[in-house]
Every structure is written in structure tokens, then in C-alpha cells.
């Protein structure tokens, strides 16, 4: 008969006690207590990790280089203009604040990062959010005839950028309606633009809907990658808050059997990374805090004392032969 003994320890960690951190998107912990963190390799022992609760400041840069959604490609077909990849500064934006930023940044010259020709400064750009349609429109308003469209899904140096979500386009139709002539505007606002020139979808500035907590101790998460079911180091995942940014995520584990997993290696050094569903590190602001409580439960199979005594007697008999 085998007797099972259980022990359980509780751990509380936060970003302030991490030994190495890149704000809360990446944290390393050195527990320096191998008595608790070493996993014994004897047969029959199990070590189970279970998250209990997580709290964090949900304040991240929803348009950023980390998320690869911070670039637009202005594709010109008119003579005298060359294509231009415009880079948006990493930050947390709403539709209105982004348009305010674009109306300054787009109208800088090429040399200063904008999309106005250094030789011809007449190509004025206007970005406007229509709250009724819930869509953003970017067009030039100068009295010139230039053929241009804006691509929101493209590669730069082998790196894929995808601004379709917040721009309201799709992967299959990633370019805005081609503009060939002046878009009428007055007082920094478009004058009765036809609905047909707007992107097909509404904007979505909640650019992250899933938070994946990756860790060096994770073993049981699988997904299809490159056409093959493969494991990765996702420890568990959480649904992001409904608000775009500027809130606090509070999560409590009410179904531990769904989140528990067996740990197969020593965890004296624990690494946590907070990523989106595509594997990009979430670009949190430096002032954000992270707290997590978890438990480690050990199950050790112990032989029944009577069974051990019997085995010892059998050994003594064999030794006396």
C-alpha cells in the first residue's frame, strides 16, 4: 500500500522585488532558497503550480513598436512622390488623441519624419475621427492631384506590421481607398466626405484582448505553429480588461483545476513575461505594478511502514542465505 503525503506553500511576488525587470513586461525572480524550490527527482513525487490571484495596472502603449502596429505605408503612384513608411510614436492613444498627433506629425517634412515632400510642402494631411461612424479618415486636403493609398498591413525588412485593428481595415483589404484629388476641408475638418472613402470597419483601440503569462517553468501549453501542434512556455492566460487602458486588472482563480500544472524543474530562478496572443511583449508604462500569489503543492508517495518492514525482513532473509 502506498501512502500519499501532501505539502503546500504559498508565494507572493511583485515587480518591486524582481531581481531583474524590464518594467512589468519581463520580470526575473531569484528566490535563493533551494530547500523550497528544488524539485526532487524521486519517483512518485509531483509538484503542482497553481496561480491564486493576479493584479496589475492595465496601462500599456496600445500603439507601439513592440506590438508591431505603429506604422503606416503611404503608397504613391504619382510622379515626383516616393512611397513613405510613417512611424507613429509609441504611446497610449484614443482615436481623438491619435488624430491630434497625426495632424502634427504627418505634416512634418520627410527629413523630420513626416509625409510632406521636402521639395513641395503643399501636400497638407488631415486625420479626423468620426464618432458617429466610429472610423478614422486620413486624406490630403491640398489642391493637387496626387494618387496615394495608405497600407496598414505590410513588411519592412522582413518584419510584418499590422495596423488594421485600430485603423479599421482588414488583412485581406489593408489599403485605404485611393485618393486622386483634393479632399475638401474647412476649419481643420473634412467637408461632407462620402462614406465610401472610409475604411470598412470601425476602429478598435483595445489592441490587446488576451494577456499571456510566459514562464521558464511552463510545460503544458500547446498551439498550432507552422502547421504543427507544438508546446510553448505559456504558464496561463488572462482576458484583458474591457477598458482600453488606464484601469486595474484584478483576477482571482475560481477554477484551480484549469490553471494548475505540474512543475518538472527547479524554480529557484523564475522568469515571467507578459505578452499578447501573437507573442509580442506588452509595452507597459514604467509606473505600472504587478502582483501575483501562487501555491506549490507537493505530493510524495510514501511506502506503507508495514510494507517497508516486510521488505526489510525479506532482505535480511536473503542476506542470511
Coordinates of C-alpha atoms in Angstrom, one line a residue:
X1 CA 0.0 0.0 0.0
X2 CA 1.3 3.5 -0.9
X3 CA 0.6 6.4 1.3
X4 CA 0.5 9.9 -0.3
X5 CA 1.7 12.9 1.7
X6 CA 0.9 16.5 0.6
X7 CA 2.5 19.8 1.5
X8 CA 1.6 23.2 0.2
X9 CA 3.5 26.5 0.2
X10 CA 2.2 29.9 -0.8
X11 CA 4.3 32.6 -2.5
X12 CA 3.6 36.3 -3.1
X13 CA 5.7 38.2 -5.6
X14 CA 5.6 41.6 -7.2
X15 CA 7.6 43.7 -9.7
X16 CA 9.3 45.6 -6.9
X17 CA 11.2 42.5 -5.6
X18 CA 12.2 41.2 -9.0
X19 CA 16.0 40.9 -9.3
X20 CA 15.8 42.0 -13.0
X21 CA 13.0 43.7 -14.7
X22 CA 12.1 45.5 -17.9
X23 CA 9.1 47.2 -16.3
X24 CA 6.4 44.6 -15.7
X25 CA 6.5 43.1 -19.2
X26 CA 9.5 41.0 -18.1
X27 CA 10.5 40.1 -14.5
X28 CA 13.1 37.7 -13.1
X29 CA 13.0 36.3 -9.5
X30 CA 15.8 34.6 -7.6
X31 CA 14.3 33.0 -4.5
X32 CA 17.7 31.9 -3.1
X33 CA 16.0 29.1 -1.1
X34 CA 16.6 25.8 -2.7
X35 CA 15.1 24.0 0.2
X36 CA 11.7 25.2 -1.0
X37 CA 12.4 25.5 -4.7
X38 CA 14.3 22.4 -5.7
X39 CA 12.2 19.6 -7.3
X40 CA 13.2 16.2 -6.0
X41 CA 13.6 13.6 -8.7
X42 CA 12.5 10.5 -6.8
X43 CA 9.7 8.5 -8.5
X44 CA 6.2 9.2 -7.4
X45 CA 6.7 12.9 -6.4
X46 CA 4.5 15.6 -8.0
X47 CA 4.9 19.3 -7.8
X48 CA 1.9 21.4 -8.8
X49 CA 1.9 25.1 -9.5
X50 CA -1.4 26.9 -9.1
X51 CA -1.9 30.7 -9.6
X52 CA -4.2 32.1 -6.9
X53 CA -4.6 35.8 -7.9
X54 CA -3.1 38.5 -10.1
X55 CA -3.4 42.2 -10.0
X56 CA -1.7 44.7 -12.4
X57 CA -2.0 48.2 -13.6
X58 CA -3.6 48.0 -17.1
X59 CA -1.8 50.9 -18.7
X60 CA 0.1 50.0 -21.8
X61 CA 1.1 51.6 -25.1
X62 CA -1.6 50.3 -27.4
X63 CA 0.2 51.5 -30.5
X64 CA 3.9 50.6 -30.3
X65 CA 6.9 49.0 -31.9
X66 CA 6.5 46.1 -29.5
X67 CA 3.1 45.3 -30.9
X68 CA 4.2 45.9 -34.5
X69 CA 1.1 48.2 -35.1
X70 CA 2.8 51.6 -35.2
X71 CA 3.5 52.1 -38.9
X72 CA 1.6 53.1 -42.0
X73 CA 2.8 52.9 -45.6
X74 CA 1.9 55.7 -47.9
X75 CA 1.9 54.2 -51.3
X76 CA 2.2 56.9 -54.1
X77 CA 1.8 56.2 -57.8
X78 CA 2.1 59.9 -58.9
X79 CA 5.3 61.1 -60.5
X80 CA 7.6 63.0 -58.1
X81 CA 6.4 61.3 -55.0
X82 CA 8.0 58.2 -53.4
X83 CA 6.5 55.7 -51.1
X84 CA 6.9 56.6 -47.4
X85 CA 6.6 54.4 -44.3
X86 CA 5.4 56.6 -41.5
X87 CA 6.3 55.6 -37.9
X88 CA 3.9 56.6 -35.1
X89 CA 5.4 57.4 -31.7
X90 CA 4.8 54.6 -29.1
X91 CA 2.1 55.7 -26.7
X92 CA -1.4 55.0 -25.4
X93 CA -3.9 56.6 -27.7
X94 CA -7.6 57.1 -28.1
X95 CA -9.0 57.8 -31.6
X96 CA -9.1 61.6 -30.9
X97 CA -5.6 61.8 -29.4
X98 CA -4.1 59.8 -32.2
X99 CA -5.7 62.1 -34.8
X100 CA -4.4 65.1 -32.9
X101 CA -0.9 63.6 -33.0
X102 CA -1.1 62.7 -36.7
X103 CA -2.2 66.2 -37.7
X104 CA 1.1 67.5 -36.5
X105 CA 3.4 64.5 -37.3
X106 CA 2.2 63.7 -40.8
X107 CA 2.7 67.3 -41.8
X108 CA 6.3 67.4 -41.0
X109 CA 8.7 67.2 -43.9
X110 CA 10.3 63.9 -45.0
X111 CA 13.5 64.9 -43.3
X112 CA 11.7 65.3 -40.0
X113 CA 9.7 62.1 -40.2
X114 CA 6.5 63.3 -41.8
X115 CA 4.9 62.7 -45.2
X116 CA 5.3 66.1 -46.8
X117 CA 7.8 66.3 -49.6
X118 CA 10.8 68.4 -48.9
X119 CA 10.6 69.8 -52.4
X120 CA 6.9 70.5 -52.3
X121 CA 5.4 71.4 -49.0
X122 CA 1.8 71.8 -50.3
X123 CA 0.6 68.3 -49.5
X124 CA -1.4 69.0 -46.4
X125 CA -2.7 66.0 -44.4
X126 CA -5.7 65.8 -42.2
X127 CA -6.7 62.9 -39.8
X128 CA -10.2 63.0 -38.4
X129 CA -12.2 60.7 -36.2
X130 CA -15.9 60.5 -36.9
X131 CA -17.6 59.5 -33.7
X132 CA -20.9 58.6 -35.4
X133 CA -19.3 56.2 -37.8
X134 CA -16.6 55.3 -35.3
X135 CA -14.0 55.5 -38.0
X136 CA -10.8 57.4 -38.8
X137 CA -10.1 59.1 -42.1
X138 CA -6.7 60.3 -43.3
X139 CA -6.6 62.3 -46.6
X140 CA -4.6 65.2 -48.1
X141 CA -6.5 68.5 -48.4
X142 CA -4.2 70.4 -50.7
X143 CA -5.4 71.4 -54.2
X144 CA -3.2 68.9 -56.0
X145 CA -3.7 65.8 -58.0
X146 CA -1.7 63.0 -56.3
X147 CA -2.6 59.3 -56.4
X148 CA -2.0 57.7 -53.0
X149 CA -3.4 55.0 -50.7
X150 CA -2.4 54.0 -47.1
X151 CA -1.4 50.4 -46.4
X152 CA -2.0 49.1 -42.9
X153 CA -0.6 45.5 -43.3
X154 CA 2.9 45.2 -44.9
X155 CA 6.5 44.2 -44.2
X156 CA 9.6 46.3 -43.5
X157 CA 12.9 44.4 -43.7
X158 CA 11.1 41.1 -43.2
X159 CA 9.1 42.4 -40.1
X160 CA 5.3 42.4 -40.5
X161 CA 3.4 45.5 -39.3
X162 CA -0.3 45.3 -38.8
X163 CA -2.3 48.5 -38.0
X164 CA -5.6 47.1 -39.4
X165 CA -7.3 46.8 -35.9
X166 CA -7.1 50.5 -34.9
X167 CA -7.3 51.8 -38.5
X168 CA -10.5 49.8 -39.3
X169 CA -9.1 47.9 -42.3
X170 CA -8.7 44.2 -42.8
X171 CA -5.8 41.9 -43.6
X172 CA -7.5 41.0 -46.9
X173 CA -8.2 44.6 -47.8
X174 CA -5.5 46.5 -46.0
X175 CA -5.3 49.7 -48.1
X176 CA -7.5 52.7 -47.7
X177 CA -9.5 54.0 -50.7
X178 CA -7.1 55.5 -53.2
X179 CA -7.1 59.3 -53.3
X180 CA -6.5 61.1 -56.6
X181 CA -7.5 64.7 -55.8
X182 CA -8.1 67.2 -53.0
X183 CA -10.4 66.2 -50.2
X184 CA -12.4 69.3 -49.3
X185 CA -11.9 70.5 -45.7
X186 CA -12.5 73.7 -43.7
X187 CA -11.5 74.7 -40.2
X188 CA -9.5 71.5 -39.7
X189 CA -12.4 69.3 -40.5
X190 CA -13.5 67.4 -43.7
X191 CA -16.4 68.8 -45.6
X192 CA -19.1 66.1 -46.2
X193 CA -16.8 63.2 -47.2
X194 CA -18.6 60.3 -48.8
X195 CA -18.9 57.2 -46.6
X196 CA -17.4 55.1 -49.3
X197 CA -13.9 56.5 -48.7
X198 CA -13.8 55.5 -45.1
X199 CA -12.2 52.2 -44.0
X200 CA -14.7 49.2 -44.0
X201 CA -14.6 48.6 -40.2
X202 CA -14.9 50.6 -37.1
X203 CA -11.7 51.4 -35.1
X204 CA -10.6 49.2 -32.2
X205 CA -8.0 50.8 -29.9
X206 CA -8.3 47.8 -27.5
X207 CA -5.3 46.3 -29.3
X208 CA -4.8 43.5 -26.8
X209 CA -7.6 41.2 -25.7
X210 CA -5.5 38.4 -24.1
X211 CA -2.6 38.6 -21.7
X212 CA -0.4 35.5 -21.8
X213 CA 2.0 35.0 -18.9
X214 CA 5.0 33.1 -20.1
X215 CA 7.5 31.4 -17.8
X216 CA 10.5 29.2 -17.8
X217 CA 8.6 26.6 -15.7
X218 CA 5.7 26.2 -18.1
X219 CA 5.2 22.9 -19.7
X220 CA 1.6 22.2 -20.7
X221 CA 0.5 24.9 -23.2
X222 CA 0.2 23.8 -26.9
X223 CA -0.9 25.6 -30.0
X224 CA -0.6 25.1 -33.8
X225 CA 2.6 26.9 -35.0
X226 CA 3.8 26.5 -38.6
X227 CA 1.1 23.9 -39.3
X228 CA 2.2 21.7 -36.3
X229 CA 0.9 21.4 -32.8
X230 CA 3.8 22.5 -30.6
X231 CA 4.4 23.3 -27.0
X232 CA 5.4 26.8 -25.8
X233 CA 6.2 28.4 -22.4
X234 CA 2.8 30.0 -21.7
X235 CA 2.1 29.4 -18.0
X236 CA -1.5 30.7 -18.2
X237 CA -3.5 33.4 -19.9
X238 CA -6.0 36.1 -18.8
X239 CA -8.7 38.1 -20.5
X240 CA -7.6 41.7 -20.8
X241 CA -9.9 44.4 -19.2
X242 CA -12.7 45.7 -21.3
X243 CA -11.3 49.2 -21.0
X244 CA -8.7 50.3 -23.5
X245 CA -6.2 51.5 -20.9
X246 CA -5.9 53.2 -17.6
X247 CA -7.6 50.6 -15.3
X248 CA -6.5 47.9 -12.9
X249 CA -6.8 44.2 -13.7
X250 CA -7.9 42.0 -10.7
X251 CA -8.1 38.3 -11.3
X252 CA -8.9 35.5 -8.8
X253 CA -8.6 31.9 -9.7
X254 CA -12.0 30.3 -9.0
X255 CA -11.3 27.1 -11.0
X256 CA -7.8 26.0 -9.9
X257 CA -8.0 22.7 -11.8
X258 CA -8.0 24.7 -15.1
X259 CA -4.8 26.6 -14.2
X260 CA -2.8 24.1 -12.2
X261 CA 0.1 22.4 -13.9
X262 CA 2.9 20.1 -12.8
X263 CA 6.4 21.7 -12.5
X264 CA 9.2 19.4 -13.7
X265 CA 12.3 21.6 -12.9
X266 CA 13.7 23.6 -10.1
X267 CA 12.2 27.1 -9.8
X268 CA 14.8 28.9 -7.7
X269 CA 15.1 31.2 -10.7
X270 CA 11.6 32.2 -12.0
X271 CA 11.0 34.3 -15.2
X272 CA 7.7 35.9 -16.1
X273 CA 6.9 37.7 -19.4
X274 CA 3.6 39.4 -20.2
X275 CA 2.8 39.0 -23.9
X276 CA -0.1 39.3 -26.3
X277 CA -1.6 36.4 -28.3
X278 CA 1.0 36.9 -31.1
X279 CA 3.9 36.6 -28.7
X280 CA 4.8 40.3 -28.6
X281 CA 5.8 41.7 -25.2
X282 CA 3.2 44.1 -23.9
X283 CA 4.7 47.6 -23.7
X284 CA 3.6 48.7 -20.3
X285 CA 4.4 52.1 -18.9
X286 CA 7.2 52.1 -16.3
X287 CA 5.0 53.1 -13.4
X288 CA 2.8 50.0 -13.7
X289 CA 2.7 47.5 -10.9
X290 CA 2.3 43.7 -10.9
X291 CA 1.4 41.3 -8.1
X292 CA 0.8 37.6 -8.1
X293 CA 0.1 35.0 -5.4
X294 CA 0.6 31.3 -6.3
X295 CA 0.9 28.0 -4.5
X296 CA 3.2 25.0 -4.9
X297 CA 1.7 21.7 -3.8
X298 CA 3.9 18.6 -3.4
X299 CA 2.6 15.1 -3.5
X300 CA 5.0 12.4 -2.3
X301 CA 4.3 8.7 -2.4
X302 CA 5.5 7.1 0.8
X303 CA 5.6 3.2 1.2
X304 CA 3.4 1.9 4.0
X305 CA 5.6 1.3 7.1
X306 CA 4.4 -2.3 7.3
X307 CA 5.4 -2.8 3.7
X308 CA 8.8 -1.4 4.3
X309 CA 9.2 -3.7 7.3
X310 CA 8.2 -6.7 5.3
X311 CA 10.7 -5.7 2.5
X312 CA 13.5 -5.3 5.2
X313 CA 12.7 -8.8 6.6
X314 CA 12.8 -10.3 3.1
X315 CA 16.2 -8.6 2.5
X316 CA 17.5 -10.0 5.8
X317 CA 16.4 -13.5 4.9
X318 CA 18.1 -13.3 1.5
X319 CA 21.3 -11.9 3.1
X320 CA 21.4 -14.9 5.5
X321 CA 21.3 -17.5 2.7

